[in-house]
PDB file of C-alpha atoms in Angstrom:
ATOM      1  CA  MET A  11       4.893  29.897 -66.168  1.00 49.00           C
ATOM      2  CA  GLY A  12       6.962  26.684 -66.037  1.00 52.00           C
ATOM      3  CA  ASP A  13      10.287  26.103 -64.339  1.00 50.00           C
ATOM      4  CA  THR A  14      13.327  26.085 -66.575  1.00 49.00           C
ATOM      5  CA  LYS A  15      16.626  24.611 -65.424  1.00 49.00           C
ATOM      6  CA  VAL A  16      19.811  25.204 -67.381  1.00 45.00           C
ATOM      7  CA  ASP A  17      22.927  23.168 -66.594  1.00 45.00           C
ATOM      8  CA  MET A  18      26.066  25.202 -67.256  1.00 44.00           C
ATOM      9  CA  GLY A  19      28.699  22.681 -66.169  1.00 50.00           C
ATOM     10  CA  ASP A  20      29.836  21.226 -62.860  1.00 50.00           C
ATOM     11  CA  ASP A  21      30.106  24.496 -60.995  1.00 48.00           C
ATOM     12  CA  VAL A  22      26.957  26.346 -61.992  1.00 44.00           C
ATOM     13  CA  THR A  23      23.314  25.402 -62.034  1.00 46.00           C
ATOM     14  CA  THR A  24      20.929  28.120 -63.088  1.00 46.00           C
ATOM     15  CA  SER A  25      17.247  27.791 -62.435  1.00 47.00           C
ATOM     16  CA  HIS A  26      14.175  29.866 -63.072  1.00 50.00           C
ATOM     17  CA  GLY A  27      11.195  29.269 -60.854  1.00 51.00           C
ATOM     18  CA  SER A  28      11.182  27.721 -57.420  1.00 50.00           C
ATOM     19  CA  GLU A  29      14.567  25.977 -57.417  1.00 51.00           C
ATOM     20  CA  LEU A  30      17.617  27.333 -55.629  1.00 50.00           C
ATOM     21  CA  VAL A  31      20.513  28.718 -57.661  1.00 54.00           C
ATOM     22  CA  VAL A  32      23.817  27.417 -56.276  1.00 53.00           C
ATOM     23  CA  ARG A  33      27.368  27.989 -57.403  1.00 57.00           C
ATOM     24  CA  SER A  34      30.061  25.935 -55.710  1.00 56.00           C
ATOM     25  CA  GLU A  35      32.210  29.000 -55.005  1.00 55.00           C
ATOM     26  CA  ASP A  36      29.178  30.747 -53.499  1.00 54.00           C
ATOM     27  CA  LEU A  37      28.525  27.782 -51.241  1.00 51.00           C
ATOM     28  CA  GLU A  38      32.150  27.679 -50.085  1.00 55.00           C
ATOM     29  CA  GLY A  39      32.119  31.417 -49.382  1.00 51.00           C
ATOM     30  CA  ALA A  40      28.857  31.119 -47.469  1.00 48.00           C
ATOM     31  CA  MET A  41      30.261  28.315 -45.335  1.00 50.00           C
ATOM     32  CA  ASN A  42      33.382  30.341 -44.541  1.00 48.00           C
ATOM     33  CA  SER A  43      31.318  33.371 -43.581  1.00 44.00           C
ATOM     34  CA  MET A  44      29.217  31.241 -41.220  1.00 48.00           C
ATOM     35  CA  LYS A  45      32.160  30.403 -38.972  1.00 60.00           C
ATOM     36  CA  GLN A  46      31.037  30.527 -35.403  1.00 68.00           C
ATOM     37  CA  HIS A  47      32.291  33.197 -33.082  1.00 86.00           C
ATOM     38  CA  ALA A  48      33.102  32.203 -29.537  1.00 91.00           C
ATOM     39  CA  PRO A  49      30.864  33.573 -26.807  1.00 94.00           C
ATOM     40  CA  ILE A  50      32.855  35.877 -24.521  1.00 95.00           C
ATOM     41  CA  TRP A  51      32.330  35.741 -20.762  1.00 95.00           C
ATOM     42  CA  ASN A  52      32.481  38.991 -18.825  1.00 95.00           C
ATOM     43  CA  GLY A  53      33.731  37.224 -15.686  1.00 94.00           C
ATOM     44  CA  VAL A  54      30.576  37.992 -13.692  1.00 94.00           C
ATOM     45  CA  LYS A  55      29.821  34.858 -11.705  1.00 94.00           C
ATOM     46  CA  ALA A  56      26.056  35.243 -12.079  1.00 93.00           C
ATOM     47  CA  ASP A  57      26.463  35.208 -15.877  1.00 95.00           C
ATOM     48  CA  TYR A  58      28.530  32.003 -15.928  1.00 95.00           C
ATOM     49  CA  PRO A  59      25.680  29.460 -16.426  1.00 95.00           C
ATOM     50  CA  ALA A  60      24.208  31.356 -19.397  1.00 96.00           C
ATOM     51  CA  TRP A  61      27.646  31.844 -20.940  1.00 96.00           C
ATOM     52  CA  LEU A  62      28.598  28.186 -20.430  1.00 96.00           C
ATOM     53  CA  TRP A  63      25.332  27.157 -22.085  1.00 96.00           C
ATOM     54  CA  GLU A  64      26.565  28.964 -25.211  1.00 95.00           C
ATOM     55  CA  ALA A  65      30.217  27.981 -24.822  1.00 95.00           C
ATOM     56  CA  VAL A  66      29.711  24.209 -24.639  1.00 95.00           C
ATOM     57  CA  PRO A  67      28.265  23.787 -28.158  1.00 94.00           C
ATOM     58  CA  PHE A  68      31.024  26.046 -29.488  1.00 94.00           C
ATOM     59  CA  LEU A  69      33.698  23.873 -27.846  1.00 95.00           C
ATOM     60  CA  ASP A  70      31.982  20.725 -29.087  1.00 94.00           C
ATOM     61  CA  SER A  71      31.906  22.063 -32.650  1.00 92.00           C
ATOM     62  CA  MET A  72      35.687  22.383 -32.454  1.00 92.00           C
ATOM     63  CA  GLY A  73      36.084  18.672 -31.663  1.00 93.00           C
ATOM     64  CA  LEU A  74      36.750  19.259 -27.955  1.00 94.00           C
ATOM     65  CA  LYS A  75      33.705  17.499 -26.480  1.00 93.00           C
ATOM     66  CA  LYS A  76      35.470  14.379 -25.235  1.00 93.00           C
ATOM     67  CA  TYR A  77      38.192  16.473 -23.546  1.00 92.00           C
ATOM     68  CA  ARG A  78      35.984  18.683 -21.364  1.00 92.00           C
ATOM     69  CA  PRO A  79      34.079  18.116 -18.144  1.00 90.00           C
ATOM     70  CA  PRO A  80      31.567  16.632 -17.482  1.00 87.00           C
ATOM     71  CA  VAL A  81      31.980  14.398 -20.564  1.00 89.00           C
ATOM     72  CA  LEU A  82      35.464  13.530 -19.319  1.00 85.00           C
ATOM     73  CA  ASN A  83      35.841  12.835 -15.613  1.00 82.00           C
ATOM     74  CA  GLU A  84      38.988  13.161 -13.520  1.00 81.00           C
ATOM     75  CA  GLU A  85      39.920   9.477 -13.648  1.00 83.00           C
ATOM     76  CA  GLN A  86      39.416   9.279 -17.418  1.00 87.00           C
ATOM     77  CA  HIS A  87      41.519  12.446 -17.769  1.00 84.00           C
ATOM     78  CA  THR A  88      44.413  10.812 -15.966  1.00 82.00           C
ATOM     79  CA  ILE A  89      44.111   7.506 -17.825  1.00 83.00           C
ATOM     80  CA  MET A  90      43.982   9.295 -21.186  1.00 85.00           C
ATOM     81  CA  LEU A  91      47.216  11.149 -20.414  1.00 85.00           C
ATOM     82  CA  LYS A  92      49.158   8.233 -18.999  1.00 84.00           C
ATOM     83  CA  HIS A  93      47.912   4.889 -20.258  1.00 83.00           C
ATOM     84  CA  GLY A  94      47.567   5.219 -24.017  1.00 83.00           C
ATOM     85  CA  SER A  95      49.991   4.737 -26.841  1.00 88.00           C
ATOM     86  CA  ALA A  96      52.531   7.493 -27.426  1.00 90.00           C
ATOM     87  CA  ASP A  97      50.411   8.803 -30.316  1.00 93.00           C
ATOM     88  CA  GLU A  98      47.223   8.779 -28.210  1.00 91.00           C
ATOM     89  CA  ILE A  99      48.930  10.627 -25.363  1.00 90.00           C
ATOM     90  CA  THR A 100      50.406  13.202 -27.744  1.00 93.00           C
ATOM     91  CA  LYS A 101      46.999  13.775 -29.338  1.00 94.00           C
ATOM     92  CA  ALA A 102      45.289  14.078 -25.930  1.00 92.00           C
ATOM     93  CA  GLU A 103      47.892  16.594 -24.738  1.00 93.00           C
ATOM     94  CA  ALA A 104      47.468  18.631 -27.927  1.00 95.00           C
ATOM     95  CA  MET A 105      43.680  18.631 -27.628  1.00 95.00           C
ATOM     96  CA  LEU A 106      43.807  19.603 -23.941  1.00 95.00           C
ATOM     97  CA  GLU A 107      46.164  22.448 -24.852  1.00 96.00           C
ATOM     98  CA  LYS A 108      43.765  23.541 -27.597  1.00 96.00           C
ATOM     99  CA  LEU A 109      40.890  23.433 -25.097  1.00 96.00           C
ATOM    100  CA  PHE A 110      42.961  25.597 -22.736  1.00 96.00           C
ATOM    101  CA  ARG A 111      43.661  28.203 -25.452  1.00 96.00           C
ATOM    102  CA  VAL A 112      40.087  28.325 -26.727  1.00 95.00           C
ATOM    103  CA  PHE A 113      38.515  28.430 -23.263  1.00 96.00           C
ATOM    104  CA  LEU A 114      40.898  31.143 -22.059  1.00 96.00           C
ATOM    105  CA  ARG A 115      40.183  33.258 -25.151  1.00 95.00           C
ATOM    106  CA  MET A 116      36.486  33.119 -24.295  1.00 96.00           C
ATOM    107  CA  ILE A 117      37.152  35.019 -21.064  1.00 96.00           C
ATOM    108  CA  SER A 118      37.038  38.751 -21.778  1.00 94.00           C
ATOM    109  CA  ARG A 119      40.195  40.855 -21.920  1.00 92.00           C
ATOM    110  CA  SER A 120      38.194  44.076 -22.003  1.00 90.00           C
ATOM    111  CA  LYS A 121      38.912  46.735 -19.418  1.00 90.00           C
ATOM    112  CA  ASP A 122      35.127  47.052 -19.209  1.00 92.00           C
ATOM    113  CA  HIS A 123      35.061  43.655 -17.442  1.00 93.00           C
ATOM    114  CA  PRO A 124      37.289  43.903 -14.360  1.00 94.00           C
ATOM    115  CA  GLU A 125      36.050  40.539 -13.024  1.00 93.00           C
ATOM    116  CA  ALA A 126      37.324  38.818 -16.158  1.00 94.00           C
ATOM    117  CA  ILE A 127      40.669  40.632 -15.975  1.00 95.00           C
ATOM    118  CA  THR A 128      41.067  39.512 -12.354  1.00 93.00           C
ATOM    119  CA  LEU A 129      40.177  35.921 -13.271  1.00 94.00           C
ATOM    120  CA  ARG A 130      42.678  35.914 -16.145  1.00 95.00           C
ATOM    121  CA  MET A 131      45.412  37.127 -13.761  1.00 94.00           C
ATOM    122  CA  MET A 132      44.466  34.357 -11.301  1.00 91.00           C
ATOM    123  CA  ILE A 133      44.648  31.770 -14.086  1.00 93.00           C
ATOM    124  CA  GLN A 134      48.029  33.068 -15.209  1.00 94.00           C
ATOM    125  CA  ALA A 135      49.389  32.853 -11.664  1.00 90.00           C
ATOM    126  CA  GLU A 136      47.913  29.434 -10.930  1.00 88.00           C
ATOM    127  CA  PHE A 137      48.629  27.667 -14.211  1.00 91.00           C
ATOM    128  CA  ALA A 138      51.970  29.283 -15.167  1.00 89.00           C
ATOM    129  CA  GLU A 139      53.234  27.004 -17.973  1.00 91.00           C
ATOM    130  CA  GLU A 140      50.578  24.315 -17.558  1.00 90.00           C
ATOM    131  CA  ARG A 141      48.089  24.216 -20.453  1.00 93.00           C
ATOM    132  CA  ASP A 142      45.455  21.637 -19.525  1.00 93.00           C
ATOM    133  CA  GLY A 143      42.000  22.779 -20.639  1.00 94.00           C
ATOM    134  CA  PHE A 144      40.238  20.159 -18.535  1.00 92.00           C
ATOM    135  CA  LEU A 145      41.832  21.520 -15.366  1.00 91.00           C
ATOM    136  CA  LEU A 146      41.185  25.089 -16.497  1.00 94.00           C
ATOM    137  CA  MET A 147      37.477  24.395 -16.954  1.00 94.00           C
ATOM    138  CA  LEU A 148      37.254  22.874 -13.461  1.00 91.00           C
ATOM    139  CA  TYR A 149      39.166  25.835 -12.039  1.00 90.00           C
ATOM    140  CA  VAL A 150      36.858  28.381 -13.698  1.00 93.00           C
ATOM    141  CA  GLU A 151      33.766  26.431 -12.630  1.00 92.00           C
ATOM    142  CA  GLY A 152      34.974  26.523  -9.018  1.00 88.00           C
ATOM    143  CA  TYR A 153      35.603  30.251  -9.302  1.00 89.00           C
ATOM    144  CA  ALA A 154      32.157  30.867 -10.805  1.00 92.00           C
ATOM    145  CA  ASN A 155      30.469  28.806  -8.100  1.00 89.00           C
ATOM    146  CA  ASP A 156      31.856  31.104  -5.408  1.00 83.00           C
ATOM    147  CA  GLN A 157      34.490  28.753  -4.147  1.00 75.00           C
ATOM    148  CA  SER A 158      37.293  30.674  -2.549  1.00 74.00           C
ATOM    149  CA  VAL A 159      40.637  30.923  -4.301  1.00 70.00           C
ATOM    150  CA  ALA A 160      42.036  28.532  -1.693  1.00 78.00           C
ATOM    151  CA  GLU A 161      39.223  26.017  -2.369  1.00 78.00           C
ATOM    152  CA  VAL A 162      39.815  26.202  -6.104  1.00 73.00           C
ATOM    153  CA  LYS A 163      43.542  25.629  -5.585  1.00 75.00           C
ATOM    154  CA  VAL A 164      42.760  22.629  -3.359  1.00 79.00           C
ATOM    155  CA  LEU A 165      40.474  21.236  -6.073  1.00 73.00           C
ATOM    156  CA  LYS A 166      43.228  21.555  -8.673  1.00 73.00           C
ATOM    157  CA  ARG A 167      45.820  19.962  -6.384  1.00 76.00           C
ATOM    158  CA  ASP A 168      43.380  17.175  -5.491  1.00 76.00           C
ATOM    159  CA  ILE A 169      42.952  16.341  -9.172  1.00 71.00           C
ATOM    160  CA  GLN A 170      46.714  16.299  -9.655  1.00 72.00           C
ATOM    161  CA  THR A 171      47.131  14.056  -6.568  1.00 75.00           C
ATOM    162  CA  ARG A 172      44.540  11.596  -7.900  1.00 68.00           C
ATOM    163  CA  ARG A 173      46.375  11.584 -11.215  1.00 63.00           C
ATOM    164  CA  LEU A 174      49.603  10.624  -9.467  1.00 65.00           C
ATOM    165  CA  ALA A 175      47.806   7.899  -7.465  1.00 66.00           C
ATOM    166  CA  LEU A 176      46.386   6.390 -10.644  1.00 59.00           C
ATOM    167  CA  LEU A 177      49.829   6.447 -12.215  1.00 57.00           C
ATOM    168  CA  ALA A 178      51.236   4.490  -9.305  1.00 65.00           C
ATOM    169  CA  ARG A 179      48.786   1.609  -9.946  1.00 60.00           C
TER     170      ARG A 179
END
């Protein structure tokens, strides 16, 4: 039996045999249904490396790769926020805020994960109105690596101090 292909206009190609049948609206619907879902971390420190392994490609797929550690280091973070054009600085601030929102949403809110609830309360207390995803990722990494709350706070303050020193140059 031979293959028969019938062209029915721009939107529909019908085929009999081994070729794929594709309708443009089907393709669009399939792409929308394939949207990635963020991996959710339960807040258990031992699970952090496996969760981060899944979280990084998700963040990268959202265009956040150049705004997260270790791709962006502390000095680059400061320079990006202070030494670009007004448009570049505004874009960087918006992307760092987006990284903050997305990363925070990936930490469980479930009552079944008390470690995550505790971490979210710590983040809320420490960051207040600040929405810098780069700093949040460093903060969470310190938490997951068993640094004490005081050590994590020192790390965050140290980054902010270096930022001010670079600004003074």
